[in-house]
Amino acid sequence: MALYLGLDSSTQSLTGIVLEVEGDSTRVVFESSLAFDEAFPEYGTRHGVLPRSDPAVAVSSPPLWADALDAMMARVSHSGLDVGRLAAIAGSAQQHGSVYMNSRGGPSALSRLDPGLPPGEQVVHALSRPVAPIWMDSSTSTECAELAEGVGGAEALAQRTGSRAFERFTGPQIRKFFKDDPRTYAATDRIHLVSSFLASLLAGRHAPIDPGDGSGMNLMDLATSDWWPAALEATAPGLRAKLPAVAPAWTVAGSLSPYWQARHGLPAAKVVVWSGDNPCSLIGTGLVRTGLVAISLGTSDTIFGLMREPRVDRTGTGHVFGAPTGAYMGLTCFANGSLARERVRDSFGLSWPGFSQTLAATPPGNGGRVLLPWYVPEITPPVAAPGVRRYDLAIDDGPGHVRGVVEGQQMSLALHSRWMDTGIETILATGGAAANREILQVMADVFGAEVFQLEVGNSACLGAALRARQDLIPRRSSPVFGRGRGLPDV
Ligand code: ADP
Ligand code: XUL
């Protein structure tokens, strides 16, 4: 009976899931999560982000992610499972974030970590840039315009890479770093995504980037799944030599390095290439055929579905990514997801059960009260200057805000996913807030669709574990929410 480990390094937490496979049966035998802020207060993150005075800037800490990986490996090792049976590990990570390594971060340094010490303090020396910009960063509008101009316009960039230039995408972020600090850029030997950085740490050598996460960079040619020379040139000099190769999501990057074997008594399990959380979620929700969509209500809210052919969004809000199946996926991302819901919950002194009761007690349509919940700069639609917009909604109207935030978000999800043209009948809900049935009822109402909750809540992590097993079909869910009653047209 082989064991397969999936890991999900998200914005706020690290999750691990172990699958045990025996014949046709696959069972979850271990599931554990740790929140970065609570487990590692010494790094000073809030909701997984390092405090910065500029609201457009969002960075986090690669050594924190490394130490979290170490803590999760310790939990797996002490789980009571026979870890000698661990056959393979794969992972999922927040998309777009980038990690900058110097020449000391080369393969030999990665393979020669001291098993007596945690990894965080050791990888610090291998970083040319101590922090990693993450997907919540919106500070690169100038660089987006420069990149688009450099490749012949926004339309050309979208056709080739699957997306127009987006502030959080890795290409504009790399360009900004190169412009702000050209010497440190020159001293950077390798630029990883969060996914490929963590896979490299596990394998003790540089791991490739998969086409799913690679397509969140504005640098990869979707048709060839390789770097697009024009985009590299428009981003920063000598970039090709600093990037890992792109390789299919099922590639084996190596085996678990001696560091992890010695430190946690683990075997030389295969390390399968990591991918982004959304591509992994596509596998974890079982979206391996067209006509279904998933909505992930995590730190960000996303809506995504499988595409056989890349169909680029002409409105410029959505993205086409590579899917870990080798096909494509359409995705639209919203920055004001769970943290906006939390802001409303906290400002009216509610718990999640209180929030849910309030939602259930207010009428669909909210009696015409509307809230646009842009607490932080919004990706979709693009809103650079954050601020909450209220229409017919009094500032002290708690119930109106609770329903307003959820309906506003769901209507935005419905409106800005029309470009995918999938005729949404069935929605698979995942992410932390998918535990909330009242939120899912609003989703069903707004989309006029059936909504399923999944048995395993963290579909990105489950997808990673299934990818470790090289198996792409999870089992489907239990509760179903009735087809929604419908809301005023969106
Ligand atoms: P990520 O993977 O992006 O770090 P998760 O998918 O783990 O995020 O979701 C975390 C979020 O889930 C928290 O920020 C919290 O707001 C939200 N959440 C947890 N429980 C509930 C609930 N019962 N109702 C609504 N939201 C919830
Ligand atoms: C997707 C996006 C977020 C991050 C963090 O484009 O920016 O969903 O992957 O979850």
Coordinates of C-alpha atoms and ligand atoms in Angstrom, one line a residue:
M1 CA 0.0 0.0 0.0
A2 CA 1.8 3.1 -1.2
L3 CA 1.4 6.5 0.3
Y4 CA 1.3 9.8 -1.7
L5 CA 1.8 13.2 -0.1
G6 CA 0.3 16.4 -1.5
L7 CA 1.3 19.8 0.0
D8 CA -0.4 23.2 -0.6
S9 CA 1.6 26.3 0.3
S10 CA -1.1 28.9 0.1
T11 CA -1.2 32.6 1.0
Q12 CA -2.0 32.0 4.7
S13 CA -1.2 28.4 5.4
L14 CA 0.5 25.1 4.5
T15 CA -1.6 22.0 4.2
G16 CA -0.6 18.4 3.8
I17 CA -2.7 15.4 2.7
V18 CA -1.5 11.8 2.5
L19 CA -3.4 9.4 0.2
E20 CA -3.1 5.6 0.8
V21 CA -3.7 3.6 -2.3
E22 CA -4.6 -0.1 -2.3
G23 CA -5.8 -1.6 -5.5
D24 CA -8.8 0.5 -6.7
S25 CA -9.3 2.2 -3.3
T26 CA -7.8 5.6 -2.4
R27 CA -8.2 7.0 1.1
V28 CA -7.1 10.2 2.8
V29 CA -5.1 8.9 5.8
F30 CA -3.6 12.2 7.0
E31 CA -4.7 15.8 6.7
S32 CA -3.1 18.7 8.6
S33 CA -2.8 22.5 8.2
L34 CA -0.7 25.1 9.8
A35 CA -1.4 28.9 9.6
F36 CA 1.8 30.9 8.9
D37 CA 1.0 33.7 11.3
E38 CA 0.4 31.5 14.3
A39 CA 3.0 28.8 13.7
F40 CA 5.8 31.2 12.9
P41 CA 5.1 34.6 14.6
E42 CA 8.8 35.4 14.5
Y43 CA 8.4 36.2 10.8
G44 CA 5.9 38.9 11.5
T45 CA 3.4 38.1 8.8
R46 CA -0.3 39.1 8.9
H47 CA -2.5 36.7 6.9
G48 CA 0.7 35.4 5.4
V49 CA 1.9 38.8 4.1
L50 CA 4.8 41.0 5.5
P51 CA 3.5 44.4 6.6
R52 CA 4.4 47.2 4.2
S53 CA 3.2 50.8 4.3
D54 CA 2.3 51.0 0.6
P55 CA -1.0 49.1 0.1
A56 CA 0.0 48.3 -3.5
V57 CA 3.0 46.3 -2.3
A58 CA 2.6 42.7 -1.0
V59 CA 5.6 40.5 -0.2
S60 CA 6.2 37.4 1.9
S61 CA 9.1 35.3 3.1
P62 CA 10.6 32.3 1.4
P63 CA 12.4 31.2 4.6
L64 CA 9.0 31.1 6.3
W65 CA 7.6 28.8 3.6
A66 CA 10.7 26.6 4.0
D67 CA 10.3 26.4 7.7
A68 CA 6.6 25.6 7.3
L69 CA 7.5 22.8 4.9
D70 CA 9.9 21.4 7.6
A71 CA 7.2 21.6 10.3
M72 CA 4.7 19.7 8.0
M73 CA 7.3 17.0 7.2
A74 CA 7.8 16.6 11.0
R75 CA 4.0 16.1 11.3
V76 CA 3.9 13.6 8.5
S77 CA 6.9 11.7 10.0
H78 CA 5.2 11.6 13.4
S79 CA 1.7 10.8 12.1
G80 CA 1.9 7.1 13.0
L81 CA 1.8 6.2 9.2
D82 CA 4.5 3.8 8.0
V83 CA 6.3 6.6 6.1
G84 CA 8.7 4.1 4.6
R85 CA 5.8 3.5 2.1
L86 CA 5.9 7.1 0.9
A87 CA 6.2 6.7 -2.9
A88 CA 5.9 10.3 -4.2
I89 CA 5.3 13.9 -3.2
A90 CA 3.8 16.7 -5.3
G91 CA 2.7 20.2 -4.4
S92 CA 0.6 23.2 -5.0
A93 CA 1.5 26.8 -4.2
Q94 CA 0.0 30.3 -4.4
Q95 CA 0.5 31.4 -8.0
H96 CA 2.6 34.3 -9.5
G97 CA 5.0 34.9 -6.4
S98 CA 8.7 34.8 -7.2
V99 CA 11.8 33.8 -5.3
Y100 CA 15.2 35.2 -6.2
M101 CA 18.3 33.0 -5.5
N102 CA 22.0 33.9 -5.8
S103 CA 24.7 31.5 -7.0
R104 CA 24.9 30.1 -3.5
G105 CA 21.4 28.8 -4.0
G106 CA 22.7 26.4 -6.7
P107 CA 22.1 22.7 -6.9
S108 CA 25.0 21.8 -4.6
A109 CA 23.8 24.2 -1.8
L110 CA 20.3 22.9 -2.1
S111 CA 21.5 19.3 -1.7
R112 CA 23.9 20.1 1.1
L113 CA 21.7 21.6 3.7
D114 CA 22.6 20.6 7.3
P115 CA 19.9 18.2 8.6
G116 CA 20.6 19.3 12.1
L117 CA 19.2 22.8 11.4
P118 CA 15.9 24.1 10.1
P119 CA 15.8 25.1 6.4
G120 CA 14.7 28.7 6.8
E121 CA 18.0 30.0 8.3
Q122 CA 20.0 28.1 5.7
V123 CA 18.1 29.3 2.6
V124 CA 18.4 32.9 3.7
H125 CA 22.0 32.8 2.4
A126 CA 20.9 31.4 -0.9
L127 CA 18.5 34.3 -1.6
S128 CA 19.5 37.4 -3.6
R129 CA 16.3 39.1 -2.5
P130 CA 15.1 38.5 1.0
V131 CA 11.4 38.8 0.2
A132 CA 9.2 37.4 -2.5
P133 CA 6.5 39.6 -4.2
I134 CA 3.2 37.6 -4.1
W135 CA -0.1 37.7 -6.1
M136 CA -1.6 40.4 -3.9
D137 CA 1.0 43.0 -5.2
S138 CA -0.5 45.6 -7.5
S139 CA 2.5 47.9 -7.7
T140 CA 3.7 47.2 -11.3
S141 CA 1.2 49.1 -13.6
T142 CA 4.1 50.9 -15.3
E143 CA 5.9 47.6 -16.0
C144 CA 2.7 46.0 -17.3
A145 CA 2.4 48.8 -19.9
E146 CA 6.1 48.5 -20.8
L147 CA 5.9 44.7 -21.2
A148 CA 2.8 45.0 -23.4
E149 CA 4.4 47.7 -25.6
G150 CA 7.6 45.6 -25.9
V151 CA 5.8 42.6 -27.4
G152 CA 3.6 44.6 -29.8
G153 CA 0.6 45.4 -27.7
A154 CA -1.8 44.0 -25.1
E155 CA -3.6 41.8 -27.6
A156 CA -0.4 40.1 -28.8
L157 CA 0.6 39.5 -25.2
A158 CA -2.8 37.9 -24.4
Q159 CA -2.8 35.8 -27.6
R160 CA 0.6 34.4 -26.8
T161 CA 0.6 34.0 -23.1
G162 CA -3.1 33.7 -22.3
S163 CA -3.4 37.0 -20.4
R164 CA -2.9 40.7 -20.9
A165 CA -0.3 42.1 -18.6
F166 CA -1.4 41.8 -14.9
E167 CA 0.4 43.6 -12.0
R168 CA 0.7 40.4 -10.0
F169 CA 2.1 38.3 -12.8
T170 CA 5.7 37.3 -12.5
G171 CA 7.1 39.0 -15.6
P172 CA 6.0 42.6 -14.6
Q173 CA 7.3 41.8 -11.1
I174 CA 10.7 40.7 -12.4
R175 CA 10.9 43.8 -14.6
K176 CA 10.2 46.1 -11.6
F177 CA 12.9 44.4 -9.5
F178 CA 15.4 44.7 -12.4
K179 CA 14.6 48.5 -12.7
D180 CA 14.6 49.2 -9.0
D181 CA 17.8 47.2 -8.2
P182 CA 19.7 46.2 -11.4
R183 CA 22.8 45.1 -9.4
T184 CA 20.9 42.6 -7.3
Y185 CA 19.0 41.5 -10.4
A186 CA 22.4 40.8 -12.1
A187 CA 23.5 38.9 -9.0
T188 CA 20.4 36.7 -9.2
D189 CA 21.2 33.3 -10.6
R190 CA 17.8 31.7 -10.6
I191 CA 14.2 33.1 -10.3
H192 CA 11.7 30.5 -9.1
L193 CA 8.0 30.5 -8.6
V194 CA 6.8 29.6 -5.1
S195 CA 5.9 26.2 -6.5
S196 CA 9.2 25.5 -8.2
F197 CA 11.2 26.9 -5.2
L198 CA 9.5 24.5 -2.8
A199 CA 9.9 21.5 -5.2
S200 CA 13.6 22.5 -5.5
L201 CA 14.0 22.5 -1.8
L202 CA 12.5 19.0 -1.5
A203 CA 14.5 17.6 -4.4
G204 CA 17.8 19.3 -3.4
R205 CA 18.2 20.6 -7.0
H206 CA 16.5 23.1 -9.3
A207 CA 13.1 21.9 -10.2
P208 CA 11.2 23.0 -13.4
I209 CA 8.1 25.1 -13.6
D210 CA 4.9 23.4 -15.0
P211 CA 2.9 25.1 -17.8
G212 CA 0.0 25.8 -15.4
D213 CA 2.1 28.0 -13.1
G214 CA 4.3 29.1 -16.0
S215 CA 1.2 30.7 -17.7
G216 CA 0.8 33.0 -14.7
M217 CA 3.9 34.9 -15.6
N218 CA 3.1 36.7 -18.9
L219 CA 6.3 35.0 -20.1
M220 CA 5.3 31.6 -21.5
D221 CA 4.0 30.9 -25.0
L222 CA 0.9 28.9 -24.3
A223 CA 1.1 27.1 -27.7
T224 CA 4.6 25.7 -27.1
S225 CA 4.7 25.6 -23.3
D226 CA 8.1 27.3 -23.5
W227 CA 9.4 30.7 -22.7
W228 CA 8.4 33.3 -25.3
P229 CA 11.7 35.1 -26.3
A230 CA 9.9 38.5 -27.1
A231 CA 8.4 38.6 -23.6
L232 CA 11.7 37.7 -21.9
E233 CA 13.5 40.4 -23.8
A234 CA 10.8 43.0 -22.9
T235 CA 11.0 42.0 -19.3
A236 CA 14.7 42.1 -18.3
P237 CA 18.1 41.3 -19.8
G238 CA 19.5 37.8 -19.5
L239 CA 16.3 36.5 -18.1
R240 CA 16.2 33.1 -19.9
A241 CA 19.3 31.9 -18.1
K242 CA 17.8 32.8 -14.8
L243 CA 14.5 30.9 -15.3
P244 CA 14.0 27.1 -14.7
A245 CA 12.9 25.0 -17.7
V246 CA 9.2 24.5 -18.3
A247 CA 8.2 20.8 -18.0
P248 CA 4.9 18.9 -18.0
A249 CA 3.2 18.8 -14.6
W250 CA 3.7 15.0 -14.4
T251 CA 7.5 15.3 -14.7
V252 CA 9.6 13.8 -11.8
A253 CA 11.9 16.5 -10.6
G254 CA 14.1 14.2 -8.5
S255 CA 13.8 12.3 -5.3
L256 CA 13.5 13.6 -1.7
S257 CA 17.0 14.9 -0.9
P258 CA 19.2 13.5 1.9
Y259 CA 18.4 16.5 4.0
W260 CA 14.7 15.5 4.4
Q261 CA 15.6 11.8 4.7
A262 CA 18.1 12.4 7.5
R263 CA 16.0 15.1 9.3
H264 CA 12.7 13.3 9.3
G265 CA 13.4 9.6 8.6
L266 CA 11.6 9.8 5.2
P267 CA 12.5 7.6 2.2
A268 CA 13.8 8.8 -1.2
A269 CA 10.3 9.4 -2.5
K270 CA 9.8 10.8 -6.0
V271 CA 9.3 14.6 -6.1
V272 CA 6.8 15.4 -8.8
V273 CA 6.9 18.9 -10.3
W274 CA 4.7 21.4 -8.3
S275 CA 2.0 23.6 -9.8
G276 CA -0.1 26.6 -8.9
D277 CA -3.0 26.3 -6.5
N278 CA -5.7 26.9 -9.2
P279 CA -4.3 24.3 -11.6
C280 CA -4.0 21.8 -8.7
S281 CA -7.6 22.6 -7.7
L282 CA -8.7 21.8 -11.2
I283 CA -7.5 18.2 -10.5
G284 CA -8.7 18.2 -6.8
T285 CA -12.3 19.2 -7.9
G286 CA -12.3 16.7 -10.7
L287 CA -12.8 19.2 -13.5
V288 CA -11.4 16.9 -16.1
R289 CA -14.2 17.5 -18.5
T290 CA -15.7 20.7 -19.9
G291 CA -19.1 22.1 -18.8
L292 CA -18.3 22.2 -15.1
V293 CA -16.8 25.1 -13.2
A294 CA -15.2 25.4 -9.8
I295 CA -15.3 28.4 -7.5
S296 CA -12.6 28.6 -4.9
L297 CA -13.4 30.8 -1.9
G298 CA -9.9 31.1 -0.4
T299 CA -7.9 34.3 0.3
S300 CA -8.6 35.1 -3.3
D301 CA -11.9 34.0 -4.9
T302 CA -11.4 32.4 -8.3
I303 CA -13.7 30.8 -10.9
F304 CA -12.2 28.3 -13.3
G305 CA -12.9 25.5 -15.7
L306 CA -11.2 23.2 -18.1
M307 CA -10.8 24.3 -21.8
R308 CA -9.9 22.0 -24.6
E309 CA -8.7 24.9 -26.8
P310 CA -7.3 28.2 -25.5
R311 CA -10.0 30.9 -25.8
V312 CA -8.5 34.2 -24.7
D313 CA -10.7 36.7 -22.9
R314 CA -11.4 39.6 -25.1
T315 CA -12.6 41.7 -22.2
G316 CA -9.1 41.4 -20.7
T317 CA -10.1 40.3 -17.2
G318 CA -9.6 36.5 -17.4
H319 CA -6.7 34.2 -18.0
V320 CA -6.0 31.1 -19.9
F321 CA -3.5 28.8 -18.0
G322 CA -2.1 25.4 -18.9
A323 CA -3.9 22.6 -17.0
P324 CA -2.0 19.8 -15.3
T325 CA -3.8 17.4 -17.7
G326 CA -2.0 18.9 -20.7
A327 CA -5.2 20.9 -21.8
Y328 CA -6.0 24.4 -20.8
M329 CA -8.1 26.2 -18.1
G330 CA -9.9 29.5 -18.0
L331 CA -9.7 31.5 -14.8
T332 CA -10.8 34.8 -13.4
C333 CA -9.3 36.0 -10.0
F334 CA -10.7 38.4 -7.4
A335 CA -8.4 39.8 -4.8
N336 CA -11.2 40.8 -2.3
G337 CA -12.3 37.2 -1.3
S338 CA -12.1 35.9 2.2
L339 CA -10.4 38.9 3.7
A340 CA -13.3 41.1 2.6
R341 CA -15.8 38.7 4.1
E342 CA -13.8 38.8 7.3
R343 CA -13.7 42.6 7.3
V344 CA -17.5 42.7 7.2
R345 CA -17.8 39.9 9.8
D346 CA -15.4 41.7 12.2
S347 CA -16.7 45.2 11.7
F348 CA -20.2 44.1 12.9
G349 CA -18.7 41.9 15.7
L350 CA -19.9 38.6 14.3
S351 CA -18.6 35.0 14.3
W352 CA -18.9 32.8 11.2
P353 CA -22.1 31.2 12.6
G354 CA -23.5 34.8 13.3
F355 CA -22.5 35.8 9.8
S356 CA -24.3 32.8 8.3
Q357 CA -27.5 33.4 10.4
T358 CA -27.6 37.0 9.2
L359 CA -27.1 35.9 5.6
A360 CA -30.0 33.3 5.9
A361 CA -32.2 36.0 7.5
T362 CA -31.8 38.6 4.7
P363 CA -33.7 38.5 1.4
P364 CA -32.1 37.5 -1.9
G365 CA -31.5 40.8 -3.8
N366 CA -30.8 42.5 -0.5
G367 CA -33.8 44.8 -1.0
G368 CA -31.8 46.8 -3.5
R369 CA -28.9 47.4 -1.2
V370 CA -25.5 47.0 -3.0
L371 CA -21.9 46.7 -1.7
L372 CA -18.8 46.7 -3.9
P373 CA -16.3 45.2 -1.5
W374 CA -12.9 46.6 -2.6
Y375 CA -11.1 46.7 0.7
V376 CA -7.8 46.1 -1.1
P377 CA -6.9 47.0 -4.7
E378 CA -9.1 44.7 -6.9
I379 CA -7.9 42.6 -9.8
T380 CA -11.3 42.0 -11.4
P381 CA -12.5 44.5 -12.4
P382 CA -9.3 46.5 -12.1
V383 CA -9.6 48.9 -9.2
A384 CA -6.3 50.6 -8.3
A385 CA -7.6 52.8 -5.4
P386 CA -9.2 50.6 -2.8
G387 CA -12.4 51.6 -1.1
V388 CA -15.8 50.2 -0.4
R389 CA -18.6 51.5 -2.6
R390 CA -22.2 51.4 -1.0
Y391 CA -25.5 52.1 -2.9
D392 CA -28.6 52.5 -0.8
L393 CA -26.7 50.9 2.0
A394 CA -26.2 52.7 5.4
I395 CA -22.8 52.4 6.9
D396 CA -24.1 50.9 10.1
D397 CA -26.5 48.4 8.4
G398 CA -24.9 45.1 9.5
P399 CA -27.3 42.7 7.8
G400 CA -27.2 44.8 4.6
H401 CA -23.4 44.5 4.6
V402 CA -23.3 40.8 5.2
R403 CA -25.6 40.0 2.3
G404 CA -24.2 42.9 0.3
V405 CA -20.6 41.6 0.4
V406 CA -21.5 38.0 -0.5
E407 CA -24.0 39.0 -3.3
G408 CA -21.6 41.6 -4.6
Q409 CA -18.8 39.0 -4.8
Q410 CA -21.0 36.3 -6.4
M411 CA -22.5 38.7 -9.0
S412 CA -19.0 39.8 -9.9
L413 CA -17.9 36.1 -10.3
A414 CA -20.9 35.5 -12.5
L415 CA -20.4 38.6 -14.6
H416 CA -16.7 38.2 -15.1
S417 CA -16.8 34.5 -16.0
R418 CA -19.1 35.0 -19.0
W419 CA -16.1 35.1 -21.3
M420 CA -15.4 31.4 -20.6
D421 CA -18.8 30.7 -22.3
T422 CA -19.2 27.4 -20.5
G423 CA -23.0 27.6 -19.7
I424 CA -22.6 27.1 -16.0
E425 CA -25.0 24.4 -14.7
T426 CA -22.9 22.8 -12.0
I427 CA -20.4 24.5 -9.6
L428 CA -18.0 22.7 -7.4
A429 CA -17.2 24.9 -4.4
T430 CA -13.8 24.7 -2.6
G431 CA -11.5 26.8 -0.4
G432 CA -12.0 27.8 3.3
A433 CA -15.3 29.7 2.8
A434 CA -16.9 26.8 0.9
A435 CA -17.5 25.3 4.4
N436 CA -20.2 28.0 4.7
R437 CA -23.5 26.6 3.4
E438 CA -25.3 30.0 3.5
I439 CA -22.6 31.5 1.3
L440 CA -23.0 28.6 -1.1
Q441 CA -26.8 29.1 -1.2
V442 CA -26.2 32.7 -2.4
M443 CA -23.9 31.3 -5.0
A444 CA -26.6 28.9 -6.2
D445 CA -29.1 31.8 -6.3
V446 CA -26.9 34.1 -8.3
F447 CA -25.7 31.6 -10.8
G448 CA -29.0 29.7 -11.0
A449 CA -26.8 26.6 -10.8
E450 CA -26.4 23.5 -8.6
V451 CA -23.5 23.9 -6.1
F452 CA -21.6 20.9 -4.7
Q453 CA -19.4 20.9 -1.6
L454 CA -16.5 18.6 -1.8
E455 CA -15.7 15.9 0.7
V456 CA -12.1 17.1 1.0
G457 CA -12.2 20.9 1.6
N458 CA -8.7 21.8 0.3
S459 CA -9.0 20.8 -3.4
A460 CA -5.6 22.3 -4.3
C461 CA -3.9 20.0 -1.7
L462 CA -6.0 17.0 -2.8
G463 CA -5.1 17.8 -6.4
A464 CA -1.4 17.8 -5.5
A465 CA -1.7 14.4 -3.8
L466 CA -3.5 13.0 -6.8
R467 CA -0.8 14.4 -9.0
A468 CA 1.8 12.7 -6.8
R469 CA -0.1 9.5 -7.5
Q470 CA -0.3 10.5 -11.2
D471 CA -4.0 10.1 -10.9
L472 CA -6.3 12.8 -12.1
I473 CA -9.9 11.8 -10.9
P474 CA -11.0 12.4 -7.3
R475 CA -14.2 11.1 -5.9
R476 CA -17.2 13.5 -5.9
S477 CA -19.0 15.2 -3.1
S478 CA -22.0 14.8 -0.9
P479 CA -24.3 17.7 -0.2
V480 CA -26.0 19.4 -3.1
F481 CA -27.6 22.9 -2.9
G482 CA -30.8 23.3 -4.9
R483 CA -30.8 25.1 -8.1
G484 CA -30.9 28.8 -7.1
R485 CA -33.9 30.9 -7.1
G486 CA -32.1 33.5 -9.2
L487 CA -31.4 37.1 -8.4
P488 CA -32.0 40.2 -10.5
D489 CA -30.1 39.9 -13.7
V490 CA -26.3 40.5 -13.4
Ligands
ADP1 P1 -5.8 30.1 1.2 O1 -5.7 28.7 0.7 O2 -6.0 31.1 0.1 O3 -4.8 30.5 2.2 P2 -8.2 29.0 2.4 O4 -8.8 28.3 1.2 O5 -7.6 28.1 3.4 O6 -7.2 30.1 2.0 O7 -9.3 29.9 3.1 C1 -9.0 30.6 4.3 C2 -10.2 31.5 4.6 O8 -11.4 30.8 4.8 C3 -10.0 32.4 5.8 O9 -9.4 33.6 5.5 C4 -11.5 32.5 6.3 O10 -12.0 33.8 6.1 C5 -12.3 31.6 5.5 N1 -13.3 30.8 6.2 C6 -13.0 29.8 7.1 N2 -14.1 29.3 7.7 C7 -15.2 30.0 7.1 C8 -16.6 30.0 7.3 N3 -17.2 29.2 8.1 N4 -17.3 30.9 6.6 C9 -16.7 31.8 5.7 N5 -15.4 31.8 5.6 C10 -14.6 30.9 6.2
XUL2 C1 -4.7 33.4 -9.3 C2 -4.3 34.2 -8.1 C3 -4.6 33.6 -6.8 C4 -3.4 33.0 -6.2 C5 -3.5 32.7 -4.7 O1 -4.4 34.0 -10.5 O2 -3.7 35.2 -8.2 O3 -5.7 32.7 -6.8 O4 -3.0 31.8 -6.9 O5 -4.4 31.7 -4.4

